[in-house]
XYZ file of C-alpha atoms in Angstrom:
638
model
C -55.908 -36.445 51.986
C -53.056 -34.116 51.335
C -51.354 -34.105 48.296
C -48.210 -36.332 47.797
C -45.165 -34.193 46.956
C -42.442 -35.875 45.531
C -38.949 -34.229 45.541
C -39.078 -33.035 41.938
C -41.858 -31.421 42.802
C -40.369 -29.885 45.644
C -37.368 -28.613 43.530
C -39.867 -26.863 41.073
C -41.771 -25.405 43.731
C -38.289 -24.148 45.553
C -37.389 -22.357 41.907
C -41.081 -20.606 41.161
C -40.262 -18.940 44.464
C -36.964 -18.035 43.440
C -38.257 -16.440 39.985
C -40.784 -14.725 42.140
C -38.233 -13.138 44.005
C -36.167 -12.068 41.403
C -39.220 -10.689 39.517
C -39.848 -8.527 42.405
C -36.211 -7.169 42.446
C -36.606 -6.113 38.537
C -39.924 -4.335 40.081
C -37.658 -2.758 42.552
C -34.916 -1.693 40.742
C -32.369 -1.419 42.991
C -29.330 0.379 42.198
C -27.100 -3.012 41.923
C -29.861 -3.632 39.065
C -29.263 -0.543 37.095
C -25.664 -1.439 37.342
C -25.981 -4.247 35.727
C -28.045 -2.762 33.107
C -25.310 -0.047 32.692
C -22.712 -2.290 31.598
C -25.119 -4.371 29.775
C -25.510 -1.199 27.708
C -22.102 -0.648 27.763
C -21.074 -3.925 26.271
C -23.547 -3.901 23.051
C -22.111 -0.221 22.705
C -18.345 -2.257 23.005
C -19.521 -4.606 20.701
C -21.454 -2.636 18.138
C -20.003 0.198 17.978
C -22.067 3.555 15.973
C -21.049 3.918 12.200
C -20.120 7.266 11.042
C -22.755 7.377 7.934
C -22.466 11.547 8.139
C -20.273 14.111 9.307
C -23.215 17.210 10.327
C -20.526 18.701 13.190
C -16.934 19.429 13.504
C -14.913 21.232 16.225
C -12.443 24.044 16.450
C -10.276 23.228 19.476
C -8.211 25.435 21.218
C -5.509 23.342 22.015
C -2.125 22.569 22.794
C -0.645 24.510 19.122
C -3.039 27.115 19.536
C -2.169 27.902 23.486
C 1.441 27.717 22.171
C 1.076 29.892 19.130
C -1.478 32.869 20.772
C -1.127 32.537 24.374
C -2.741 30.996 27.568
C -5.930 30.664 28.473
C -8.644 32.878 28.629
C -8.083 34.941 25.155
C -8.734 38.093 24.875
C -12.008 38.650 23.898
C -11.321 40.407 20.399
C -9.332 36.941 19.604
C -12.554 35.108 20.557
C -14.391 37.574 18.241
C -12.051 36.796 15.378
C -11.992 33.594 15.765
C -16.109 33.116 15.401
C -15.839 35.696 12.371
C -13.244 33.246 10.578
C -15.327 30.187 11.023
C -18.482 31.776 9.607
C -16.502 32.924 7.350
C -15.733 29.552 6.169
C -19.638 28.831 6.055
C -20.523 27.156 8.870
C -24.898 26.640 9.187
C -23.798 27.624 13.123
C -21.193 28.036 15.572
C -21.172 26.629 19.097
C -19.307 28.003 21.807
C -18.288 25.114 24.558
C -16.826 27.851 26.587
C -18.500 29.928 29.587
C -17.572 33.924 30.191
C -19.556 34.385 33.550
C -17.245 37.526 34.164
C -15.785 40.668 32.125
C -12.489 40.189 29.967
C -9.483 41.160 32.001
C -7.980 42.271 29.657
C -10.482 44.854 28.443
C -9.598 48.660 28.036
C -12.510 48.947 30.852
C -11.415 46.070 33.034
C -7.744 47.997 33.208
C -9.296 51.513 33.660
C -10.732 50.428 37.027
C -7.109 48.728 38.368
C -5.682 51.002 40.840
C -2.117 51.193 39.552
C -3.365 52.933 36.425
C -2.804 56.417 36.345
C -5.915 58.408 35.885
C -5.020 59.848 32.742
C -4.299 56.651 31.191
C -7.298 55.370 32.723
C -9.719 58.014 31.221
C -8.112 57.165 27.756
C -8.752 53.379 28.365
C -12.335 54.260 28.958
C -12.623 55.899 25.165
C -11.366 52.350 23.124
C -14.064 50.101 22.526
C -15.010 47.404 25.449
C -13.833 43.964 24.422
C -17.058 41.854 25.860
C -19.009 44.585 23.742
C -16.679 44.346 20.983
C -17.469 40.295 21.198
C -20.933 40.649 21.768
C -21.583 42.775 18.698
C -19.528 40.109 16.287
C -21.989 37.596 17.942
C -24.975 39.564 16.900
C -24.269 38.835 13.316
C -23.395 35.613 13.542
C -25.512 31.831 14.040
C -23.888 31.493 17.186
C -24.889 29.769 20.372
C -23.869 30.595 23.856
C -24.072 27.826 26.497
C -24.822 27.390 30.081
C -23.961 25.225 32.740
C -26.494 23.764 34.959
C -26.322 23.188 38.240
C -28.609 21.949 41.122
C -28.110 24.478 43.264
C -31.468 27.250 44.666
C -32.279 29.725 42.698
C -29.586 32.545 41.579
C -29.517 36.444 41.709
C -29.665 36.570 38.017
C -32.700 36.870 36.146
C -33.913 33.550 34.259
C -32.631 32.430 30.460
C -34.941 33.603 27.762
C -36.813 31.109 26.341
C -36.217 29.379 23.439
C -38.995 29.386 20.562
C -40.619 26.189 21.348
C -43.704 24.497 20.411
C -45.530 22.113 21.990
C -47.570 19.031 20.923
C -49.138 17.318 23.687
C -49.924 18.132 27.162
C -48.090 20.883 28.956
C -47.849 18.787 32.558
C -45.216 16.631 30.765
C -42.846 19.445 30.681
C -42.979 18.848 34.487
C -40.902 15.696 34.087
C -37.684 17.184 32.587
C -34.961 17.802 34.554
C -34.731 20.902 36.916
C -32.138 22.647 38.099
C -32.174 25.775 40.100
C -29.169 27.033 39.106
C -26.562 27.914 35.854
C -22.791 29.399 35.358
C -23.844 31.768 32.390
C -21.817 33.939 30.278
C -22.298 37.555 31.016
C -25.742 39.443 29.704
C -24.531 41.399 27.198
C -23.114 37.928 24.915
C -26.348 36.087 25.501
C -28.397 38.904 24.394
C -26.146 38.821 21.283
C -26.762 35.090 20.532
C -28.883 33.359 18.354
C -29.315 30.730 21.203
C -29.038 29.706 24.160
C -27.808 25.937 25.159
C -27.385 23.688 28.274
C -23.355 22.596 27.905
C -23.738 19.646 30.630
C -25.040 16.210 30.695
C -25.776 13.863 33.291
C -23.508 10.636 33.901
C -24.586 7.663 35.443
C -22.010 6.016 37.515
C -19.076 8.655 36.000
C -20.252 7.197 32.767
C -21.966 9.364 30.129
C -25.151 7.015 28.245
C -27.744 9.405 28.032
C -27.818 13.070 27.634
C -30.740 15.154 27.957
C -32.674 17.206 24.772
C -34.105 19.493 26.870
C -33.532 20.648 30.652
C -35.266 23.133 32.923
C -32.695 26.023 34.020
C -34.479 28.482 36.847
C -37.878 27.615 35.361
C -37.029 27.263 31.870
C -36.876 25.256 29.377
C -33.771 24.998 27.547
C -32.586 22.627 24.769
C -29.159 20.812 24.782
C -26.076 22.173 22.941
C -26.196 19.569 19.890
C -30.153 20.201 19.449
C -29.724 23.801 19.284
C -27.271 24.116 16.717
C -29.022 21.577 14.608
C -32.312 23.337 14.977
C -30.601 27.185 13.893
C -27.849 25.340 11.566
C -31.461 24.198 9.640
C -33.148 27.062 10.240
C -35.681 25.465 11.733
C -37.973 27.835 13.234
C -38.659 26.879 16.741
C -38.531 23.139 18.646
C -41.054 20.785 18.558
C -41.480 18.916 21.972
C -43.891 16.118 21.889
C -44.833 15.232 25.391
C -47.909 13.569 27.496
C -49.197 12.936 30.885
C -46.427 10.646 31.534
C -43.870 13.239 30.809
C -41.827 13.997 27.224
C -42.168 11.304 24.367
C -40.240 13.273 21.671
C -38.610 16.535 21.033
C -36.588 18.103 17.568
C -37.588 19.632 14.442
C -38.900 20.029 11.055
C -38.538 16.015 9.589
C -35.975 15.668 12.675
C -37.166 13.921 15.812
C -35.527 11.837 18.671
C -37.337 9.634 21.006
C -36.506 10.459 24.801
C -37.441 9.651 27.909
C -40.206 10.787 30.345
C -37.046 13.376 31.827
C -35.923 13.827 28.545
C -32.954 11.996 27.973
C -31.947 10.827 25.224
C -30.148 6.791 24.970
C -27.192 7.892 22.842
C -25.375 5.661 20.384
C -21.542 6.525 20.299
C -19.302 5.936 17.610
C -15.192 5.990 18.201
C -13.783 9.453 18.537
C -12.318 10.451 15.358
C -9.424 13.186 14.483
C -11.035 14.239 11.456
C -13.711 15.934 13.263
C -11.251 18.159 14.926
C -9.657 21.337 13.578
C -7.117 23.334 15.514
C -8.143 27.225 16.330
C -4.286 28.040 15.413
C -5.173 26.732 11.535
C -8.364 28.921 11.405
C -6.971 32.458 13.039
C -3.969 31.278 10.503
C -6.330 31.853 7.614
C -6.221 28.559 6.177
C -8.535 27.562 3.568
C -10.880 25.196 5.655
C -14.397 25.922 3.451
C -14.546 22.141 2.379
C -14.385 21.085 6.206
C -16.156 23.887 8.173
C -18.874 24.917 5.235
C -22.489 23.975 6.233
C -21.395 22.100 9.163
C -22.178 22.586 12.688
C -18.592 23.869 14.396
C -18.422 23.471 18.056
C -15.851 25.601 19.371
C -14.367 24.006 22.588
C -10.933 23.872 24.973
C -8.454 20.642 24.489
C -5.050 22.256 25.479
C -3.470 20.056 28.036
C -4.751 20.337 31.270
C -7.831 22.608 30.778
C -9.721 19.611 29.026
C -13.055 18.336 30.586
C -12.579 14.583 29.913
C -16.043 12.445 30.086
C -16.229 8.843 30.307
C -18.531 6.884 27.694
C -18.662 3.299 27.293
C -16.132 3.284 24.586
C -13.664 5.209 26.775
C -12.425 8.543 27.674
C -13.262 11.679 25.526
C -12.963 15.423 25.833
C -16.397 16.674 26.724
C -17.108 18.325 23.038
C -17.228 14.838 21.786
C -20.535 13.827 23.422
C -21.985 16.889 21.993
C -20.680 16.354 18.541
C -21.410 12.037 18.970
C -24.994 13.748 20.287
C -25.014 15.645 16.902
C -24.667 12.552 14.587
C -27.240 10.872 16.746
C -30.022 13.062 15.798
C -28.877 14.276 12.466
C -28.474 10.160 11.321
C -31.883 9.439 13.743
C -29.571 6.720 15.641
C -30.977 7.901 18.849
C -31.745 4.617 20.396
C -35.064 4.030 21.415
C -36.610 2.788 24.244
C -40.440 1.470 23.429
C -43.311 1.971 26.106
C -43.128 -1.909 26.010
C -39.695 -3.362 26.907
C -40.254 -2.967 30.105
C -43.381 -5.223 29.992
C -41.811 -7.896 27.746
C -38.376 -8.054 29.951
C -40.586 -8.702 33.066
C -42.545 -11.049 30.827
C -39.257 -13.284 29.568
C -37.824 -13.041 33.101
C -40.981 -14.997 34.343
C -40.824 -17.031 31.657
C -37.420 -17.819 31.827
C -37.826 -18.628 35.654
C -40.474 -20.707 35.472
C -39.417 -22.485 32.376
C -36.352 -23.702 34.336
C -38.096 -24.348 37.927
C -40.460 -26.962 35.686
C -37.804 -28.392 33.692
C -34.438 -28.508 35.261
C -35.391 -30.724 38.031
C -36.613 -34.050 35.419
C -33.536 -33.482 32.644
C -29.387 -34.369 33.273
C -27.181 -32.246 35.360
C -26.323 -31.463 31.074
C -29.600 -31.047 29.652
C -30.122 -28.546 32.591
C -27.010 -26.427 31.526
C -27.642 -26.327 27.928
C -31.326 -25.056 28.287
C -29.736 -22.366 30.785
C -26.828 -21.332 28.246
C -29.404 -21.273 25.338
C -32.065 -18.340 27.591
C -29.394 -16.903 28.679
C -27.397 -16.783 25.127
C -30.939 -16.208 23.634
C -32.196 -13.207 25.544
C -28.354 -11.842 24.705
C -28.940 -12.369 20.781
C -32.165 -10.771 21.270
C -30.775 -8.344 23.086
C -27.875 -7.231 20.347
C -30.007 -7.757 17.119
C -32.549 -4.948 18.681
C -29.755 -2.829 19.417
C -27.754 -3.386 16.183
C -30.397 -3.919 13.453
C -33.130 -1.449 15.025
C -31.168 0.605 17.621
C -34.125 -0.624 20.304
C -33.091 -1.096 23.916
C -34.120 -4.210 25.007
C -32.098 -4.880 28.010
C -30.567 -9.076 28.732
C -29.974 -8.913 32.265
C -34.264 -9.418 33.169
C -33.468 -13.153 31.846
C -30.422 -13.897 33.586
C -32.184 -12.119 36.603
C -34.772 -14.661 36.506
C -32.832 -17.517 34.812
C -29.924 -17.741 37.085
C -31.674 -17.901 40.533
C -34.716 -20.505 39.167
C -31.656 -22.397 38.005
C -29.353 -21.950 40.723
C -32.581 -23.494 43.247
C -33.833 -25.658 41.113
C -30.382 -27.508 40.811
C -29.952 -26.376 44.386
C -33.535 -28.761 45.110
C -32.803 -31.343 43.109
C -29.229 -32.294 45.011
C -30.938 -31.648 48.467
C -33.509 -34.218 47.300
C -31.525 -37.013 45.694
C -29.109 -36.595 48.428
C -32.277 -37.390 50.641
C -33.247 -40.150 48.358
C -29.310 -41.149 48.374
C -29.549 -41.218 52.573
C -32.868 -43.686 52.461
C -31.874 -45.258 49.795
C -28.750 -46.431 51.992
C -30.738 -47.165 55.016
C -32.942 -48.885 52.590
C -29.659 -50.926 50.906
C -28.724 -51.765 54.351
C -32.139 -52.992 55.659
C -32.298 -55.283 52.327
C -28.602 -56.422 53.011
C -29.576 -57.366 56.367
C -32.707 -59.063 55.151
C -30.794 -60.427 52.445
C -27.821 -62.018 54.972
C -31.018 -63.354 56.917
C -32.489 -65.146 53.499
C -29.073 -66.108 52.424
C -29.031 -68.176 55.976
C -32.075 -69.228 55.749
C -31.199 -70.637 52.152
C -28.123 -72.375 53.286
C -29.908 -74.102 56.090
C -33.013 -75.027 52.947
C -30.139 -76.595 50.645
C -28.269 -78.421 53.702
C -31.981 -79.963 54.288
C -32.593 -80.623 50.849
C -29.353 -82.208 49.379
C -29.963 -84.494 53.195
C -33.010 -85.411 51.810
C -31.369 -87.085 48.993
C -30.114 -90.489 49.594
C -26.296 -90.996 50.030
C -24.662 -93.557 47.580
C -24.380 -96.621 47.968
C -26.345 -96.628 50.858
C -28.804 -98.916 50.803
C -26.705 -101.330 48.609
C -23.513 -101.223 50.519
C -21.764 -104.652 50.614
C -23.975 -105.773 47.406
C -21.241 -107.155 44.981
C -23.890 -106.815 42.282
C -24.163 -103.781 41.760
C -22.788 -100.462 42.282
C -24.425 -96.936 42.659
C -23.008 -93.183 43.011
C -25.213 -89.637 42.060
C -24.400 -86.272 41.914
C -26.542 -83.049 41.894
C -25.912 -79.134 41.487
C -28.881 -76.938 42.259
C -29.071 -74.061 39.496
C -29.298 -71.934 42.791
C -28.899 -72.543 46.640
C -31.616 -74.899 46.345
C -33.445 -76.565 43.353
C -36.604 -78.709 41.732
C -34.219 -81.817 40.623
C -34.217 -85.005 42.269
C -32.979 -88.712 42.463
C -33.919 -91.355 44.909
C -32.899 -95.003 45.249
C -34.108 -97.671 47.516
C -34.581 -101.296 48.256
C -38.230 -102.944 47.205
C -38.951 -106.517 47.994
C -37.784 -109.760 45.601
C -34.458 -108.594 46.145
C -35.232 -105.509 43.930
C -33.990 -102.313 44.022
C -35.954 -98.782 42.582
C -33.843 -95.172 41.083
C -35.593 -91.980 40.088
C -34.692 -89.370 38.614
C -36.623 -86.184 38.418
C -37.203 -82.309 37.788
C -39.615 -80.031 38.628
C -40.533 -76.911 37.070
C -38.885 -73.294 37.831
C -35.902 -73.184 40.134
C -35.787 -71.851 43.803
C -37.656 -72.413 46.802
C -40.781 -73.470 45.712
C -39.574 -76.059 43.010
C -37.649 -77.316 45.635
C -40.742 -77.895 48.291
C -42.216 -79.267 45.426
C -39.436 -81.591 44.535
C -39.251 -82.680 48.431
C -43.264 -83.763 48.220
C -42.828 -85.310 44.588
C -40.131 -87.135 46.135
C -42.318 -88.912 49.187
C -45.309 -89.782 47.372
C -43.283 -91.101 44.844
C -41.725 -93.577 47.221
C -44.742 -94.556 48.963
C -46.302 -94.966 45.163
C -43.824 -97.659 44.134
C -43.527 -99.180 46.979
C -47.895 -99.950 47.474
C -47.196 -100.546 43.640
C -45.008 -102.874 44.392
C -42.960 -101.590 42.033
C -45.574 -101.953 39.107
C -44.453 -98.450 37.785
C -47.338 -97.161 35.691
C -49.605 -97.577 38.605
C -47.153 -95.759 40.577
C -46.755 -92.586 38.804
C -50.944 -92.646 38.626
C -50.861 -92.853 41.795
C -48.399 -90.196 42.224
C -50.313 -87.361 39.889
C -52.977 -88.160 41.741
C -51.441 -86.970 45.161
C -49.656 -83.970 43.586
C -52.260 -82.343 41.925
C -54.011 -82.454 44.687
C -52.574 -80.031 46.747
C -50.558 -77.997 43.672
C -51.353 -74.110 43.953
C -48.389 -72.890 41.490
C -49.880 -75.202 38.754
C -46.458 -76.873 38.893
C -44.696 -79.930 37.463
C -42.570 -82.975 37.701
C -40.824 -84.929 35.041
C -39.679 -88.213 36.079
C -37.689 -91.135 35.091
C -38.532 -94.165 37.005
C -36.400 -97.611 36.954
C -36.652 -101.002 38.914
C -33.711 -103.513 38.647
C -34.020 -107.234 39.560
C -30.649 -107.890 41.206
C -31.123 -111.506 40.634
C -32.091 -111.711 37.139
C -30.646 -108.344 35.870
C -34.082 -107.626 34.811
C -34.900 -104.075 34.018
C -38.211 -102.554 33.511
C -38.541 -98.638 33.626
C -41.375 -95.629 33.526
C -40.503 -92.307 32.098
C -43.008 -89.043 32.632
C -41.532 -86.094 30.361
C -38.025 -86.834 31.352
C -34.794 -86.643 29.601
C -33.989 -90.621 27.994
C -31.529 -92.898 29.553
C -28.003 -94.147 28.708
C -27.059 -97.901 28.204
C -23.095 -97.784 28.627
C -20.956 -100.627 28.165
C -21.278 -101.785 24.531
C -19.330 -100.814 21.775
C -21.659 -97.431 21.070
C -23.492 -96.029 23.762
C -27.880 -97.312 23.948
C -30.580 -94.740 24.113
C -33.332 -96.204 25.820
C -36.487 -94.340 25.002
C -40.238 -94.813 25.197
C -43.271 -93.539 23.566
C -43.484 -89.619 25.282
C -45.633 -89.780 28.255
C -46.595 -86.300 29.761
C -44.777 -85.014 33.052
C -47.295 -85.512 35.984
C -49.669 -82.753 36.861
C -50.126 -81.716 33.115
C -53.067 -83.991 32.230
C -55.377 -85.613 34.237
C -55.670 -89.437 34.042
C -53.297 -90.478 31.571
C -52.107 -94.176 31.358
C -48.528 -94.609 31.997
C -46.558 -96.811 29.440
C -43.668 -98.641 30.841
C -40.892 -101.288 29.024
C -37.963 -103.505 29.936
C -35.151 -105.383 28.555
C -32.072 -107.324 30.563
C -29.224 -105.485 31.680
C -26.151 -107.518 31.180
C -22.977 -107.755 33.871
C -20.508 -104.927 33.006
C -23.236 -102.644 31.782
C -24.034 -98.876 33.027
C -27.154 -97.607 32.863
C -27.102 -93.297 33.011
C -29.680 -91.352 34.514
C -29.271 -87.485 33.950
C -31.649 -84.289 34.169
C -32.219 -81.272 31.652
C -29.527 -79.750 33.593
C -27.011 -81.873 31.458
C -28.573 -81.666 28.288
C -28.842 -77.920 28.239
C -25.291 -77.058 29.658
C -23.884 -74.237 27.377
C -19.759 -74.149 26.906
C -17.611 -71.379 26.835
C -19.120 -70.130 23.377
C -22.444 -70.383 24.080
C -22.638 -73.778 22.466
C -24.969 -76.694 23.988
C-alpha cells in the first residue's frame, strides 16, 4: 500500500530538496558565492572596524610638498640616498622602499656621459664623478633597508632569479608548492638589491578590485619571497631568518621568533584593517628638512612610498580607498598586534553543517506553524548565524562566514512557504468543490425538510375541526418546531358519549427522528384511547406497549392526556412526564397536577394514575409543552 502523503508533507519534502541544492552550490563555490562571501567580509570589517592598539610602522611619503619643494618625480638618486641616511638616522629598526628602479638614474654623471650631445671632453670628465645608482647602492649597504619587487604572471624573464631569503622550514617541503607563483618581477637594478638587507614582494592580490587578503610569502621565478610588511618586521627584530610552517595541504603558518600569522594553503593572509590614519604619515620634505622626527621614526618600521598627486597607486579595501603603502603598513599592525584573522581547518565543515541544519530545520517546521511563526524562526537563523558570525570575528578575529545559513535558510524557506500555498490553495480548490457539493446536498435536504414539516404540521389536526358548530365548547392550538420539523405534538378528536379527547405531547431530541417518532406516538395513541374507550390509564399502557416495541433510538414521549364530557363538563385526565395544566377562568389561575408518572418508554409496566374534577362554563383549560416553560427572554432569563 503506498504511503499516504499529505500536503505538509509534500511541502517538507519540496524544501529538503531545496537545502540539498543549495548545499551542493556551497560545495561548488561558484563565483556568485564568493561574492557574497566578499561583502559578507566586507561588512563585519564596516562594522567592526581594527583598533589601533600599536603603532610598529610609519611612512615617509613623497608627496605633494615634497614634489613641490625638491622637484618631480624620479629624484635623483643621491636625494634617494639622503633621504634613507636621514631616516636611519632618526633610528628606524628598518627602512622600506615602496618604490621600483628597474633602470639607471638619468640623471647620473654616467647616464649623461653616454648622451650624444655631450661633448667628449665633458663626457670623459662625467665618467670620473661617482655613479649615482652606485653612490645609492653603497648608502644601502649600511643601512636595514629593503628593496621590493613587483610580481607579475608573466614566463620567465632574462634576469637571473631573486636570492633567497634565509628561511626555515617546519613541516613538509611539498607545501611550499601551494604558494603563489609567478614567473615574472619589475626589479630594481642589480647593483641596489645586492646592497639590501632584503628583498620584498611590493604587490598583493585583490579579489574583485578589492584588497582582503595579502599574501606572506609568494614564489617569484622559483623563489620564495616574503611580503613587504613581513620582511621589515622580521630585519626591524632582527630576527634571523623566517619560519614557514607548512604541510601536505600547503602553508599553515609563516613569521618569526614569538611572531606568527595563520595563512592559507597559498599563503594569504585574511587581513583586519583599521581606518587610515594621518599620524602614520610623515612628509619626505620634513625629513630631508632635518627636522627632529626621533620620537616618530625611532624603532619603527618606515615605509618609504609615493603619494604626490597623480603618481599614487590607490587600492580599494573594504573600508574604502587607500594609497597602496597603507595595506602594507595595516599588514604591519596585523602581524605585529597578531590580529591576522584566522581561518580554522573547521569552518568550512561547521558552515556546511548549519546550512543543512538550517535547511532542514525550516523544510520540517515551516510548513505546520503561521505564515508568522514561519518568519520569525527564519529572521532568528538568519539573525543568529549573523551574531555568530560577528562575535567570531570581533571577540576572536575567526572567520566564520553567515552567508552558508542564508544559503540554505532562504531557499528551504522560500519552498517550503512556496509548498505550503500550492497545497492549501489545492485544499482551498476541493474544499470549494466540496462546499458546493454540500450546498447542493444541503438545498436538496433543505427541500426535503420543507416537504417533512408541510407533512407533519398536516398531520396535526386543524382547530376546531372536529367540533365546528358545537356551541359548547371552543378549541384553537398552535405549534413551532425548534427546527423545520420537531418531536411535539397535540391531537384532538371526537370519542363516543358525546365526548371529546386532547393530547398534548413531546418527544425526546429535536429533528427528524423525534419527529417520526412523534408521528407514530401520535397513531397509537389514538387508536389506544379510542379501544380504551377513553379509560386513559389503560390507554397510555397500551400505548408504551406499542412504542417500545419497535424503538431503536431508545427514545421517549411525554404526554398529557385529557377527555371532556361535553354534556356534563366532566373532566378526567392522564399525564406521562408532561408539563402540568392550566385552569383559567377564576380569580387566580389552577394548576392541575398529579402524582409524577414516568414518560412512556422509560419503564416497563408502570400503572398509569389518572384524576378528574368538573370544568365549569366560562372556564379554560391550557395545555402547553416544555417549549413554553423553558423559553429564555432577551437576557437570558426563563
Amino acid at each position: 500500500m503506498a504511503p499516504v502523503r499529505t500536503p505538509v508533507w509534500r511541502a517538507r519534502q519540496i524544501a529538503l530538496g531545496a537545502a540539498l541544492v543549495a548545499w551542493g552550490v556551497f560545495l561548488l563555490e561558484p563565483a556568485p558565492l564568493t561574492g557574497l562571501r566578499h561583502l559578507a567580509f566586507d561588512a563585519a570589517q564596516w562594522l567592526l572596524p581594527r583598533e589601533r592598539h600599536s603603532q610598529p610602522a610609519m611612512v615617509v611619503e613623497i608627496d605633494q610638498a615634497s614634489l613641490e619643494r625638491f622637484g618631480q618625480w624620479p629624484w635623483p638618486r643621491e636625494r634617494i640616498a639622503e633621504l634613507a641616511q636621514r631616516i636611519a638616522d632618526a633610528g628606524a629598526a628598518a627602512i622600506g622602499l615602496d618604490l621600483l628602479f628597474p633602470e639607471a638614474d638619468r640623471m647620473s654623471p654616467h647616464s649623461l656621459a653616454n648622451r650624444a650631445w655631450i661633448a667628449p671632453d665633458l663626457a670623459e670628465q662625467l665618467r670620473l664623478l661617482p655613479d649615482a645608482d652606485q653612490l645609492l647602492a653603497d648608502t644601502l649597504r649600511g643601512l636595514p633597508v629593503v628593496i621590493g619587487v613587483a610580481a607579475q604572471a608573466d614566463a620567465a624573464g632574462a634576469r637571473p632569479p631573486p636570492r633567497a631569503p634565509p628561511l626555515r622550514l617546519h613541516g613538509e617541503a611539498a607545501g611550499l608548492e601551494r604558494v603563489l607563483s609567478y614567473g615574472q618581477a619589475v626589479r630594481s637594478l642589480p647593483l641596489l638589491e645586492a646592497a639590501a638587507r632584503g628583498l620584498a614582494v611590493l604587490n598583493g592580490e585583490p579579489e574583485g578590485g578589492i584588497v582582503r587578503r595579502l599574501p606572506l610569502l609568494l614564489r617569484v621565478q622559483g623563489v620564495v619571497l616574503p611580503t613587504l610588511s613581513l620582511e621589515l618586521l622580521r630585519i626591524g627584530t632582527g630576527a634571523p631568518s623566517l619560519d614557514v610552517d607548512a604541510g601536505p595541504e600547503g602553508l599553515r603558518g609563516a613569521g618569526f621568533r614569538g611572531l606568527r600569522a595563520p595563512v592559507a594553503a597559498d599563503g594569504r593572509a585574511w587581513l583586519r584593517f583599521g581606518h587610515m590614519e594621518a599620524s602614520r604619515y610623515v612628509s619626505a620634505a620634513d625629513v630631508l628638512a632635518g627636522r627632529p622626527l626621533a620620537e616618530r621614526l625611532g624603532h619603527k618600521i618606515v615605509l618609504v612610498a609615493l603619494t604626490g598627486v597623480g603618481m599614487v597607486d590607490f587600492q580599494s579595501t573594504p573600508l574604502g580607498r587607500v594609497p597602496g603603502v597603507e595595506i602594507h603598513v595595516q599588514a604591519a599592525e596585523n602581524l605585529f598586534d597578531g590580529s591576522v584573522l584566522r581561518r580554522p581547518a573547521w569552518a568550512r565543515n561547521a558552515e556546511g553543517a548549519a546550512l543543512l541544519g538550517s535547511g532542514v530545520l525550516l523544510a520540517m517546521v515551516v510548513p505546520s506553524v503561521s505564515p508568522l511563526g514561519a518568519f520569525l524562526l527564519l529572521a532568528a537563523l538568519l539573525g543568529g548565524g549573523l551574531a555568530a558570525a560577528l562575535a567570531a570575528f570581533g571577540l576572536g578575529g575567526v572567520l566564520l562566514d553567515p552567508v552558508p545559513v542564508l544559503l540554505g535558510a532562504v531557499p528551504a524557506f522560500a519552498a517550503a512557504l512556496g509548498g505550503t500555498l500550492s497545497s492549501a490553495q489545492h485544499q482551498r480548490r476541493e474544499l470549494t468543490l466540496r462546499l458546493q457539493d454540500e450546498r447542493e446536498a444541503a438545498a436538496r435536504m433543505g427541500g426535503e425538510l420543507e416537504a417533512a414539516r408541510r407533512v407533519q404540521m398536516g398531520m396535526l389536526p386543524a382547530a376546531p375541526g372536529e367540533l365546528a358548530g358545537d356551541a359548547r365548547v371552543d378549541i384553537a392550538a398552535r405549534m413551532e418546531p425548534a427546527r423545520i420539523v420537531g418531536g411535539d405534538l397535540y391531537d384532538f378528536f371526537r370519542l363516543p358519549g358525546d365526548r371529546i379527547c386532547c393530547a398534548v405531547g413531546d418527544v425526546s431530541g429535536k429533528g427528524l427522528p423525534a419527529a417520526m417518532f412523534m408521528a407514530l406516538a401520535k397513531a397509537l395513541l389514538r387508536g389506544a384511547v379510542l379501544r380504551a374507550d377513553g379509560d386513559l390509564p389503560a390507554a397510555l399502557a397500551a400505548c408504551q406497549r406499542e412504542l417500545a416495541r419497535e424503538n431503536p433510538e431508545a427514545l421517549f414521549v411525554t404526554l398529557s392526556v385529557w377527555v371532556l364530557d361535553l354534556g356534563s363538563g366532566l373532566l378526567r385526565w392522564c399525564n406521562a412526564g408532561h408539563e402540568p395544566a392550566y385552569l383559567l377562568g377564576g380569580a387566580v389561575a389552577e394548576c392541575l397536577r398529579l402524582p409524577a408518572d414516568p414518560p412512556l418508554c422509560v419503564l416497563d409496566d408502570v400503572p398509569f394514575t389518572g384524576a378528574s374534577r368538573s370544568l365549569q362554563p366560562g372556564q379554560v383549560l391550557l395545555l402547553l409543552s416544555d417549549g413554553v416553560t423553558e423559553a429564555a427572554g432577551a437576557g437570558g432569563e426563563l
